[in-house]
Coordinates of C-alpha atoms in Angstrom, one line a residue:
Chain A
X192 CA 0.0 0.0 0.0
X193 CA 1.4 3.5 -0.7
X194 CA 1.6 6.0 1.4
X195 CA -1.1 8.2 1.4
X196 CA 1.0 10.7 3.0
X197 CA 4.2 11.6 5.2
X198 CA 3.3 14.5 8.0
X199 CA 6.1 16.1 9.7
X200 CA 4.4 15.3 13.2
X201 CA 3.1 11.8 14.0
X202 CA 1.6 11.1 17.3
X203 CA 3.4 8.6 19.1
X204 CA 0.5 7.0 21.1
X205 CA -3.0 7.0 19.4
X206 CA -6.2 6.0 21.5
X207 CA -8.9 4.7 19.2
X208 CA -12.6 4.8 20.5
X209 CA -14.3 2.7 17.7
X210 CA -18.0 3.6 18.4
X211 CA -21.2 3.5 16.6
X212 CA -21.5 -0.4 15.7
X213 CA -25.0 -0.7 16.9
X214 CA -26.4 2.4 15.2
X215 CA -24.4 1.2 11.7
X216 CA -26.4 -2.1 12.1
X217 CA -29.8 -0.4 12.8
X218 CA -29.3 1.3 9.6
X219 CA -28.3 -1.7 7.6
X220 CA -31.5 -3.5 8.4
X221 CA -29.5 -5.5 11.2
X222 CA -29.7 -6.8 14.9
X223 CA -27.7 -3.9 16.9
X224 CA -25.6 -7.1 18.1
X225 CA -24.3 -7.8 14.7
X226 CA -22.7 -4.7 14.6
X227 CA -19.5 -5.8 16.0
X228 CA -18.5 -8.2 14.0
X229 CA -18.2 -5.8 11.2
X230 CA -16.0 -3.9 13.5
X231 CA -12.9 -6.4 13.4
X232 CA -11.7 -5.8 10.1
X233 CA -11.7 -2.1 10.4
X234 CA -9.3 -2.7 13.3
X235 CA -7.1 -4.6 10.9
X236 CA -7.2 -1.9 8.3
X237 CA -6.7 0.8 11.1
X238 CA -4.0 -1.1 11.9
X239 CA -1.7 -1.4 8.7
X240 CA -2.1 2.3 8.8
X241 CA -0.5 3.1 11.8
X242 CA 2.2 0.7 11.1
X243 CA 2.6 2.6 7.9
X244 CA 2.6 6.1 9.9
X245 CA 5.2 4.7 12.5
X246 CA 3.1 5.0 15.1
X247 CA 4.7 3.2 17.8
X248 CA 1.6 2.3 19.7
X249 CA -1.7 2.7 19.8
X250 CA -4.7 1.6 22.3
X251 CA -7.7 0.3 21.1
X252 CA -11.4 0.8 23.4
X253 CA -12.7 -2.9 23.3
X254 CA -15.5 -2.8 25.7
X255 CA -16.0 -1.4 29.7
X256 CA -17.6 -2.8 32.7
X257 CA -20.1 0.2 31.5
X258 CA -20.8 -1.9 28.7
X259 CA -22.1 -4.7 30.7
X260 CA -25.1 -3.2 31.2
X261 CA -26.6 -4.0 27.6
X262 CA -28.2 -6.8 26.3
X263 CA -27.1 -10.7 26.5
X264 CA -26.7 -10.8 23.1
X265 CA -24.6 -7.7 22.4
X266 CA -22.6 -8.7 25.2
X267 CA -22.0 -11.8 23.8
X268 CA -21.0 -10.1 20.3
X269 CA -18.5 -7.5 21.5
X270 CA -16.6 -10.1 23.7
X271 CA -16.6 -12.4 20.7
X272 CA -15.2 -9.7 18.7
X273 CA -12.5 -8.8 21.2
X274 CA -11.8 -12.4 21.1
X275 CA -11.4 -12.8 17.2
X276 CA -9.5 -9.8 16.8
X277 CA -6.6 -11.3 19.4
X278 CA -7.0 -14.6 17.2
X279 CA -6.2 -12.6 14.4
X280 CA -3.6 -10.4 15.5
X281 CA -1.8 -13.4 16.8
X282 CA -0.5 -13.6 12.8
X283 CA 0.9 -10.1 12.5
X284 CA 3.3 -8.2 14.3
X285 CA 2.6 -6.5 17.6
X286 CA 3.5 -6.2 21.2
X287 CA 0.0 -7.2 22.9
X288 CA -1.1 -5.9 26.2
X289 CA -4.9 -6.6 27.1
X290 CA -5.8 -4.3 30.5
X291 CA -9.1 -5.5 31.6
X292 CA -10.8 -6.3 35.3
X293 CA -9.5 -10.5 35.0
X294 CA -11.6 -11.2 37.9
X295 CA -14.8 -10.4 36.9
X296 CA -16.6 -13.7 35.1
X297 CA -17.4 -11.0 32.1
X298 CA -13.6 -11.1 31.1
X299 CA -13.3 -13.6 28.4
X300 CA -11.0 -16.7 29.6
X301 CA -9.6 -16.9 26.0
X302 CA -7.5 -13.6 26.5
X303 CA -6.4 -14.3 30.0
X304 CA -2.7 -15.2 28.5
X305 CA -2.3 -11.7 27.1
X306 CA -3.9 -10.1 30.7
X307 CA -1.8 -7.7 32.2
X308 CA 1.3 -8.6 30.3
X309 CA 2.8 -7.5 26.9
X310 CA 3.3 -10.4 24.3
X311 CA 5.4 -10.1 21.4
X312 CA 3.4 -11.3 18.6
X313 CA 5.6 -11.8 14.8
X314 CA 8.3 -8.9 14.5
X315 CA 6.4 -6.8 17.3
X316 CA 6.7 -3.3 15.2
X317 CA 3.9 -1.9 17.6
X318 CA 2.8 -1.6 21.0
X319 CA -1.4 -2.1 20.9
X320 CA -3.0 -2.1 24.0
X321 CA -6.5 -3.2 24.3
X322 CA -8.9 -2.6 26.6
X323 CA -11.1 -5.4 27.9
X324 CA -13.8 -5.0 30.3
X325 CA -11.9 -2.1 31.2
X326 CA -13.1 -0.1 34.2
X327 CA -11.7 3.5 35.0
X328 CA -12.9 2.9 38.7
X329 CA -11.0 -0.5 39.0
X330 CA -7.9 1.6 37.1
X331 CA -7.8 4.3 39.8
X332 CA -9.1 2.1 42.4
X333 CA -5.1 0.2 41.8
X334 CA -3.4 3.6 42.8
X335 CA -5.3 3.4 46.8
X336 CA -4.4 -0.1 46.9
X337 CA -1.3 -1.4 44.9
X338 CA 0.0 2.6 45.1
X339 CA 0.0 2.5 40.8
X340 CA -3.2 2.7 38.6
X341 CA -3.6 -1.1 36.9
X342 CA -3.2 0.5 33.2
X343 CA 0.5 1.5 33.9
X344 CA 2.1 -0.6 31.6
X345 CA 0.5 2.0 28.8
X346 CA 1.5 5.3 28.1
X347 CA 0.8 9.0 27.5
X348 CA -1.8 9.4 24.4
X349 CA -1.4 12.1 22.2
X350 CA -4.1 11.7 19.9
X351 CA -7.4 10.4 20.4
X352 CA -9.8 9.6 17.9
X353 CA -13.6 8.7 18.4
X354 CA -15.8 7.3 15.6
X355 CA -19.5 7.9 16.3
X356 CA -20.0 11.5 16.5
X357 CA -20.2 11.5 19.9
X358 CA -17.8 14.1 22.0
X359 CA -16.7 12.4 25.0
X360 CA -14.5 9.7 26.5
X361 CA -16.8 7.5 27.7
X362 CA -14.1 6.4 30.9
X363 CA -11.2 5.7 28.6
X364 CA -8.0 5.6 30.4
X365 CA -8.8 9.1 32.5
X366 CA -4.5 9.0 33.5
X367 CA -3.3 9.0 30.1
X368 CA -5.9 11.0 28.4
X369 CA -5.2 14.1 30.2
X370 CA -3.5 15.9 27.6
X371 CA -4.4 13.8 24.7
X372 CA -6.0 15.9 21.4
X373 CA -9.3 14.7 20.5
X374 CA -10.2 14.1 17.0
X375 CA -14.0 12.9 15.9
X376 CA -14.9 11.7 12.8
X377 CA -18.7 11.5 12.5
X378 CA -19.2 8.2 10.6
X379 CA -19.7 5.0 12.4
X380 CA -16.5 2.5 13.1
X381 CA -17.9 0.0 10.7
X382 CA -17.6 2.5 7.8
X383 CA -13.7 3.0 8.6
X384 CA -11.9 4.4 6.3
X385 CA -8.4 5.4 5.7
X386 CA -8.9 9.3 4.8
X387 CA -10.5 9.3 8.5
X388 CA -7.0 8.6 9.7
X389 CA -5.6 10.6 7.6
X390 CA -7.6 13.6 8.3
X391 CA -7.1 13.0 11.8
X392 CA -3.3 12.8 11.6
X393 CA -3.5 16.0 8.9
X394 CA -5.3 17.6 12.1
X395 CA -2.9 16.6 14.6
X396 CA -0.1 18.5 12.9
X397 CA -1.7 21.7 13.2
X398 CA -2.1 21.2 17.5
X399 CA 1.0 22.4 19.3
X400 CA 1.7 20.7 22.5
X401 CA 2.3 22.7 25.6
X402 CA 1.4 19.9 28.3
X403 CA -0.2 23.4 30.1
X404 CA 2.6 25.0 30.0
Chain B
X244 CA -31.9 39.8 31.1
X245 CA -34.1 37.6 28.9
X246 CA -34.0 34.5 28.7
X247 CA -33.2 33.6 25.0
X248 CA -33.6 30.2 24.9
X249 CA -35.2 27.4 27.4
X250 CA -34.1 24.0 27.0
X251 CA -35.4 20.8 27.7
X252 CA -32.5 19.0 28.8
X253 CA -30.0 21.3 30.8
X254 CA -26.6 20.2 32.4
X255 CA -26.1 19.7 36.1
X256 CA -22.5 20.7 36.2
X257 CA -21.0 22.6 33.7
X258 CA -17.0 22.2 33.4
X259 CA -15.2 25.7 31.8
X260 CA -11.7 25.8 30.3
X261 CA -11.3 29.5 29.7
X262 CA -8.7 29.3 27.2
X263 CA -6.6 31.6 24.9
X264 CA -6.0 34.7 26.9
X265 CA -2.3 35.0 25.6
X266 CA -3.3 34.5 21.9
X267 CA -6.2 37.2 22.2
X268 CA -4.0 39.6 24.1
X269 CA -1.3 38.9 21.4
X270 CA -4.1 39.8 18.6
X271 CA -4.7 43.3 20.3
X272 CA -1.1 44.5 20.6
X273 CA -0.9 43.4 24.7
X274 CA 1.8 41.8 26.2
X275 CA 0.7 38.1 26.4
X276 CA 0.4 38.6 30.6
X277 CA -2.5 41.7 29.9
X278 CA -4.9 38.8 28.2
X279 CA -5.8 37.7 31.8
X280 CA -7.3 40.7 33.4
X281 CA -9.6 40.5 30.2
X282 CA -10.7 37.2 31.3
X283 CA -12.2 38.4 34.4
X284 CA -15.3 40.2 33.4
X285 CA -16.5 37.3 31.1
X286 CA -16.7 34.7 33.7
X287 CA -19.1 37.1 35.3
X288 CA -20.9 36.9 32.2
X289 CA -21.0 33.3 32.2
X290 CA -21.8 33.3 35.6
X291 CA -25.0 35.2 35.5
X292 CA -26.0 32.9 32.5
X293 CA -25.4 30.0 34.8
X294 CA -28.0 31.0 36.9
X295 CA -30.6 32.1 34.5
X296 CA -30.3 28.7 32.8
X297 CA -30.7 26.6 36.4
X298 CA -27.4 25.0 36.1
X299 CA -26.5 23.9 40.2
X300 CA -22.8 23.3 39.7
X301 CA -20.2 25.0 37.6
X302 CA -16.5 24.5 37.7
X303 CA -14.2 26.6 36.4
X304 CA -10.4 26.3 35.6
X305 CA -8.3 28.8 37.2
X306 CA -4.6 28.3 36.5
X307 CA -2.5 24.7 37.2
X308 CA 0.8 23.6 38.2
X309 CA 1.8 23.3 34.9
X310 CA 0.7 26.8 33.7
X311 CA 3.5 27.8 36.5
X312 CA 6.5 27.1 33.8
X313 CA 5.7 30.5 32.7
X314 CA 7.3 33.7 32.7
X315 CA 7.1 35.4 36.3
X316 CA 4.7 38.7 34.7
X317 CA 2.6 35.6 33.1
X318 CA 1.9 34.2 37.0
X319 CA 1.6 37.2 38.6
X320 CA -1.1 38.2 36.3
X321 CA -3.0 34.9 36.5
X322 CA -2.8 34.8 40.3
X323 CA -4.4 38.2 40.4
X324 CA -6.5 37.4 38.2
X325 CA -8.2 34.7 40.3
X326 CA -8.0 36.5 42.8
X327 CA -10.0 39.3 41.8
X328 CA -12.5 36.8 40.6
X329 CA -13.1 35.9 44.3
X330 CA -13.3 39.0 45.4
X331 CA -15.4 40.6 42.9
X332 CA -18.0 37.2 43.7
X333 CA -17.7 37.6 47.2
X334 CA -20.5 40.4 46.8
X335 CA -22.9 37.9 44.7
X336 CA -24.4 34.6 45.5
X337 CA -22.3 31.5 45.1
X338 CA -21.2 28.6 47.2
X339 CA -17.4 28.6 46.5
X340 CA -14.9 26.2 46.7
X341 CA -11.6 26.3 45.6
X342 CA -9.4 23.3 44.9
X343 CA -5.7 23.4 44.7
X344 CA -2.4 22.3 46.4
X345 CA -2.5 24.8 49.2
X346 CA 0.9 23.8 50.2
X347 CA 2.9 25.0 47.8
X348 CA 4.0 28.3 47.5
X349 CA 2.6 28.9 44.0
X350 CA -1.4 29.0 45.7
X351 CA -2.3 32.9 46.5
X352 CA -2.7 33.0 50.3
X353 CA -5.7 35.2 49.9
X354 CA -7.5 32.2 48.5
X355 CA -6.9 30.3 51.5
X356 CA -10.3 30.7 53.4
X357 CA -12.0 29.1 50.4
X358 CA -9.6 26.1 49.7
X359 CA -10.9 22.6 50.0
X360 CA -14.5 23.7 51.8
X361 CA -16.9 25.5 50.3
X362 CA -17.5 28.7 51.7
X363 CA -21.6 30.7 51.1
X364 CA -21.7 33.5 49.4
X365 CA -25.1 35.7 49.7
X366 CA -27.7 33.6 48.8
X367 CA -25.8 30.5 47.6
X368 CA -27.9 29.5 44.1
X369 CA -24.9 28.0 42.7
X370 CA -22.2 25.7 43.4
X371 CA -19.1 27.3 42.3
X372 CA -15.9 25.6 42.3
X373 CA -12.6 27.4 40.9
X374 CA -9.3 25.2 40.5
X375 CA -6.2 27.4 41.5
X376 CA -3.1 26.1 41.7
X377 CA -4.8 22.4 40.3
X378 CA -2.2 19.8 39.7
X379 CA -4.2 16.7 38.4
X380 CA -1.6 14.5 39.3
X381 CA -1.7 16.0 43.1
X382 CA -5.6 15.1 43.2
X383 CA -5.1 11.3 42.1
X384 CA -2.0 10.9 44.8
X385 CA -4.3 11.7 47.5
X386 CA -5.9 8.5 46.3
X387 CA -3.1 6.5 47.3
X388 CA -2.2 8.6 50.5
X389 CA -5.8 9.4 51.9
X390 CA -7.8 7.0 50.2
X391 CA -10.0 9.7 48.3
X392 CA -9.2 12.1 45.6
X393 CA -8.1 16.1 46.4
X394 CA -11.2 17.3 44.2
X395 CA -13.6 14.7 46.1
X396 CA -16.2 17.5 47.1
X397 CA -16.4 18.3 43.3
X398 CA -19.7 16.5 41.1
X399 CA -19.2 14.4 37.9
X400 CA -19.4 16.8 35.3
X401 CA -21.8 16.7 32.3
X402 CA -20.7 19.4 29.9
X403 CA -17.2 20.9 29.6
X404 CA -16.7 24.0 27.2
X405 CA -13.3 24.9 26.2
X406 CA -12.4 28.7 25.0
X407 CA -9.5 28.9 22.2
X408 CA -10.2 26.2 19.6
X409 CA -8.3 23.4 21.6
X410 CA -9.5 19.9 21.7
X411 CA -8.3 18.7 24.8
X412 CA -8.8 18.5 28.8
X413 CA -5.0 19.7 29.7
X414 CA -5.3 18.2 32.9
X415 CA -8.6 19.4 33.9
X416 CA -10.1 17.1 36.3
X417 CA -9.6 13.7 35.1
X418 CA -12.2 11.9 37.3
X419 CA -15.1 14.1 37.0
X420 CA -15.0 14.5 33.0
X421 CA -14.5 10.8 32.6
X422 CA -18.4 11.2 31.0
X423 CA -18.6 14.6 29.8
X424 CA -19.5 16.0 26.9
X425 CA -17.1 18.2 25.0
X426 CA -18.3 21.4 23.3
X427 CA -15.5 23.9 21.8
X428 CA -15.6 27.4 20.9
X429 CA -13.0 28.7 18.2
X430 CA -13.1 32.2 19.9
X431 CA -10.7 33.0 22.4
X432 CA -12.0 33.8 26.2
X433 CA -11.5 37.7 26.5
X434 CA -14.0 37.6 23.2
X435 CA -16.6 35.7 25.2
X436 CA -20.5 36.0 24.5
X437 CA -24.1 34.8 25.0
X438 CA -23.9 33.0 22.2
X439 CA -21.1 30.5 23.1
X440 CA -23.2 29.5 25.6
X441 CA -26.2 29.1 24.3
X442 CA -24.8 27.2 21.1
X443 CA -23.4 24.4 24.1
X444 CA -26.4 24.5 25.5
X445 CA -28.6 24.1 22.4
X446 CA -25.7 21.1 21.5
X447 CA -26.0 19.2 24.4
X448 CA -29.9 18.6 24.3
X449 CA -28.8 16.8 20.9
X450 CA -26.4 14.3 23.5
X451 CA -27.7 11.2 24.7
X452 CA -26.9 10.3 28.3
X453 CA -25.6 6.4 28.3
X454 CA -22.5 6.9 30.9
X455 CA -21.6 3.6 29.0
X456 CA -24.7 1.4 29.0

């Protein structure tokens, strides 16, 4: 693939809130549950692009204690998901780290091996941290009672980009967001596509970064 | 003043970044320190808007630890500036608390009486809180040390609007924004009007309220 385009500023840590898969299968006709399957091979796609960019890691939202909440089925369907996208990622290159509550029954047993500890899949290339029935209560919660938050292994973001329309962070990763630039595209994560990135990263140029100072 | 809008759905606690005081002073020929006396009457503005519109709780930010890497003229001029915020709403009706790191010497000791308990100004009608001398990572350490965060007394917040065209929290309470809905104005602070207000306003009846679910 070629490159689309070189920028003179690339973030180093991109957060990736890949929202909206219900409401894309409402408007194709479609149970809101089978929504996330057509959110894996967006990931994939989101993926090649950052390893293009030399973006040295990213984090992806998989789903949230929050999440929980919603129906048997959907539950069902975004843990799958998760699931199937490790699967897949297994053949590629990446350094895995899954940060997720493991001792709550609603943490799939299939990812436990990638729980709390970074796995060198292929060549590596990329950090990509993935969030699975994440909590930001249970993250802070770690700093009273370990004296660190439980997502420590994962960096600073400097970019975060939300699919969906909507303008929030929705509890992702409150220590690391803090003075992360927020980028929204309006379409829904199942109709990814690469100029989203790539007006995002266009975007990101243009922010100067101060930390508040 | 009339009320130039009602709205259905209005926020309980409104978050306020009051951004780009240096940039406009910079666009009228001021030294970059003169932009922050500017920012004074505005809040007032906002503040009487507040009330009209219902909202109980509004926070705004006041100046951080970071924001003290700055030339000396740049401090002195925020610290005043808060300051004379106080006083000047001493003579209306707020409750008032101000959060910051009172132990260091950065936090303007006449600020003291109002930090970390909130303090009744005429009739109340408003929960005001005003982060001076804020240092985000200061409030989540008193997590590990006294069990609760700094900023405990403060609400979740449900809208935050950010002056200056940035798209980013910079630290601004981590724990309450976790849910909040971002609106951001292009114009800088010192060029605040009704209008920015009401534009958030009229925006966030448009946001659902899922906190996850």
């Amino acid at each position: 693939m070629a490159r689309e385009q070189s920028y003179t500023r690339v973030p180093k840590h991109v957060g990736i809130i890949p929202d909206g898969n219900r409401r894309w299968a409402e408007g194709h006709g479609l149970q809101k549950s089978e929504g996330y399957a057509h959110g894996v091979p967006p990931g994939f796609a989101l993926y090649e692009a950052l390893l293009e960019q030399g973006v040295a890691e990213a984090t992806f939202y998989g789903f949230t204690k929050d999440n929980n909440k919603r129906a048997p089925d959907q539950r069902a369907a975004f843990t799958q998901a998760c699931v199937d996208a490790v699967e897949l990622l297994a053949g590629r290159d990446a350094n895995l780290l899954v940060v997720g509550n493991t001792e709550s029954p609603a943490f799939p047993a299939a990812l436990l091996p990638y729980a709390n500890r970074r796995v060198r899949f292929g060549d590596g290339r990329i950090n990509l941290n993935f969030l699975v029935n994440y909590d930001w209560t249970w993250d802070l919660r770690k700093l009273h009672t370990d004296g660190e938050i439980a997502s420590r292994d994962i960096s600073r973001i400097d970019l975060i980009i939300r699919w969906g329309g909507r303008r929030r962070l929705s509890g992702f990763l409150p220590v690391q967001s803090v003075y992360a630039d927020f980028y929204i595209v309006e379409d829904y994560w199942p109709d990814f596509c690469l100029s989203h990135l790539h007006e995002a990263l266009d975007w990101y140029q243009s922010c100067d970064v101060t930390l508040g100072g």
